[in-house]
CSV table of C-alpha atoms in Angstrom, one decimal:
chain,number,residue,atom,x,y,z
A,196,MET,CA,-17.3,-14.8,-17.7
A,197,LYS,CA,-16.6,-12.0,-15.3
A,198,LYS,CA,-17.8,-12.7,-11.7
A,199,SER,CA,-19.1,-9.6,-10.1
A,200,TYR,CA,-19.1,-9.1,-6.4
A,201,THR,CA,-21.3,-6.7,-4.5
A,202,LEU,CA,-21.1,-5.9,-0.9
A,203,SER,CA,-23.9,-6.9,1.4
A,204,VAL,CA,-25.7,-4.1,3.3
A,205,ARG,CA,-23.9,-5.1,6.4
A,206,GLU,CA,-20.5,-4.9,4.7
A,207,ARG,CA,-21.4,-1.5,3.3
A,208,VAL,CA,-22.5,-0.2,6.7
A,209,ASP,CA,-19.4,-1.5,8.4
A,210,ALA,CA,-17.2,0.1,5.7
A,211,ALA,CA,-19.0,3.4,6.0
A,212,LEU,CA,-18.5,3.3,9.8
A,213,ILE,CA,-14.8,2.8,9.3
A,214,LEU,CA,-14.6,5.7,6.8
A,215,LEU,CA,-16.5,8.1,9.0
A,216,ARG,CA,-14.5,7.2,12.1
A,217,ARG,CA,-11.2,7.5,10.2
A,218,ASP,CA,-12.1,10.9,8.7
A,219,ASN,CA,-13.1,12.5,12.0
A,220,PRO,CA,-12.8,10.2,15.1
A,221,ARG,CA,-14.3,12.6,17.5
A,222,ALA,CA,-17.4,13.5,15.5
A,223,ARG,CA,-20.8,12.1,16.3
A,224,ILE,CA,-22.0,9.9,13.5
A,225,THR,CA,-25.7,10.2,12.6
A,226,VAL,CA,-27.9,7.6,11.1
A,227,SER,CA,-28.6,9.8,8.1
A,228,GLU,CA,-24.9,10.3,7.4
A,229,LEU,CA,-24.1,6.6,7.8
A,230,CYS,CA,-27.0,5.7,5.4
A,231,ARG,CA,-25.9,8.2,2.9
A,232,ILE,CA,-22.3,7.0,2.9
A,233,ALA,CA,-23.3,3.3,2.9
A,234,GLY,CA,-25.9,3.8,0.2
A,235,VAL,CA,-28.7,2.2,2.3
A,236,SER,CA,-32.1,3.4,3.4
A,237,ARG,CA,-32.8,4.5,6.9
A,238,ALA,CA,-35.7,2.1,7.1
A,239,ASN,CA,-33.4,-0.8,6.2
A,240,LEU,CA,-30.9,0.3,8.9
A,241,TYR,CA,-33.5,0.7,11.6
A,242,THR,CA,-35.3,-2.6,10.8
A,243,SER,CA,-32.4,-5.0,9.8
A,244,HIS,CA,-29.5,-3.5,11.7
A,245,GLN,CA,-30.8,-2.3,15.0
A,246,ASP,CA,-27.5,-3.2,16.7
A,247,VAL,CA,-25.7,-0.5,14.6
A,248,VAL,CA,-28.3,2.1,15.4
A,249,GLU,CA,-28.0,1.2,19.1
A,250,SER,CA,-24.2,1.4,19.0
A,251,LEU,CA,-24.4,4.9,17.5
A,252,ARG,CA,-26.8,5.9,20.3
A,253,ARG,CA,-24.4,4.6,22.9
A,254,GLU,CA,-21.5,6.5,21.4
A,255,VAL,CA,-23.1,9.8,22.3
A,256,PRO,CA,-21.7,10.8,25.6
A,257,ALA,CA,-24.4,11.3,28.2
A,258,ALA,CA,-24.0,14.6,30.0
A,259,SER,CA,-23.3,13.9,33.6
A,260,PRO,CA,-23.7,16.5,36.3
A,261,HIS,CA,-20.5,15.2,37.9
A,262,ALA,CA,-18.4,15.2,34.8
A,263,GLN,CA,-15.4,17.5,35.0
A,264,PRO,CA,-14.7,19.6,32.0
A,265,ALA,CA,-11.1,19.5,30.7
A,266,SER,CA,-9.0,22.3,32.1
A,267,VAL,CA,-8.3,25.3,29.8
A,268,PRO,CA,-4.5,24.6,29.7
A,269,THR,CA,-5.2,21.0,28.7
A,270,VAL,CA,-7.6,22.0,26.0
A,271,MET,CA,-5.2,24.8,24.8
A,272,LYS,CA,-2.3,22.3,24.7
A,273,LYS,CA,-4.3,19.8,22.6
A,274,LEU,CA,-5.5,22.6,20.2
A,275,ARG,CA,-1.9,23.8,19.8
A,276,GLU,CA,-0.7,20.3,19.0
A,277,GLU,CA,-3.5,19.9,16.4
A,278,LEU,CA,-2.7,23.2,14.9
A,279,ALA,CA,1.0,22.4,14.7
A,280,ALA,CA,0.2,19.1,12.9
A,281,GLU,CA,-2.0,21.0,10.4
A,282,VAL,CA,0.8,23.6,9.9
A,283,ARG,CA,3.2,20.7,9.1
A,284,LYS,CA,0.8,19.2,6.6
A,285,ASN,CA,0.3,22.6,5.0
A,286,ARG,CA,4.0,23.1,4.7
A,287,ALA,CA,4.4,19.7,3.1
A,288,LEU,CA,1.7,20.5,0.6
A,289,VAL,CA,3.2,23.8,-0.3
A,290,TYR,CA,6.6,22.1,-0.8
A,291,LEU,CA,4.9,19.5,-3.0
A,292,LEU,CA,3.0,22.1,-5.0
A,293,THR,CA,6.3,24.0,-5.6
A,294,GLU,CA,8.0,20.8,-6.7
A,295,LEU,CA,5.2,19.9,-9.1
A,296,ARG,CA,5.1,23.4,-10.5
A,297,ALA,CA,8.8,23.3,-11.2
A,298,GLU,CA,8.5,19.9,-12.9
A,299,LEU,CA,5.6,21.2,-15.0
A,300,GLN,CA,7.7,24.2,-16.1
A,301,ARG,CA,10.6,21.9,-17.0
A,302,LYS,CA,8.2,19.7,-19.1
A,303,TYR,CA,6.7,22.8,-20.8
A,304,ALA,CA,10.2,24.1,-21.6
A,305,ARG,CA,11.4,20.8,-23.0
A,306,ARG,CA,8.2,20.5,-25.1
A,307,ALA,CA,8.8,24.0,-26.5
A,308,HIS,CA,12.4,23.2,-27.2
A,309,LEU,CA,11.5,20.0,-29.1
A,310,ALA,CA,8.5,21.4,-31.0
A,311,PRO,CA,10.6,23.1,-33.7
A,312,MET,CA,12.6,19.9,-34.3
A,313,LYS,CA,9.4,17.9,-35.0
A,314,ARG,CA,8.2,20.0,-37.9
A,315,PRO,CA,8.3,18.2,-41.2
A,316,ARG,CA,10.6,19.6,-43.8
A,317,GLN,CA,8.9,21.4,-46.7
A,318,ARG,CA,10.3,20.7,-50.2
């Protein structure tokens, strides 16, 4: 007999939080988004897992009148670094695409070459 295992609501919520933070660490996670990814209702999250809701609220940075915005050169440097990383990823994907296309062409050529040999002889 197969033993099936389903995740508890808490495990699904925790897993969804990990996924959302991994995909975009700087993005604000909303309760709706978390519920959608975890497959739980908002009511369940608000009633049974108030600690998660509170932690999401605390993550939203409060606007302080004394907070210093990042300097333009610092922001530009960070954006350039992110752009350079994306360009590297893009180049790697283009290279991979080129390699896969070449491999596919080789397979098609080999298949076309072998096709006449596989025909049964007529008597």
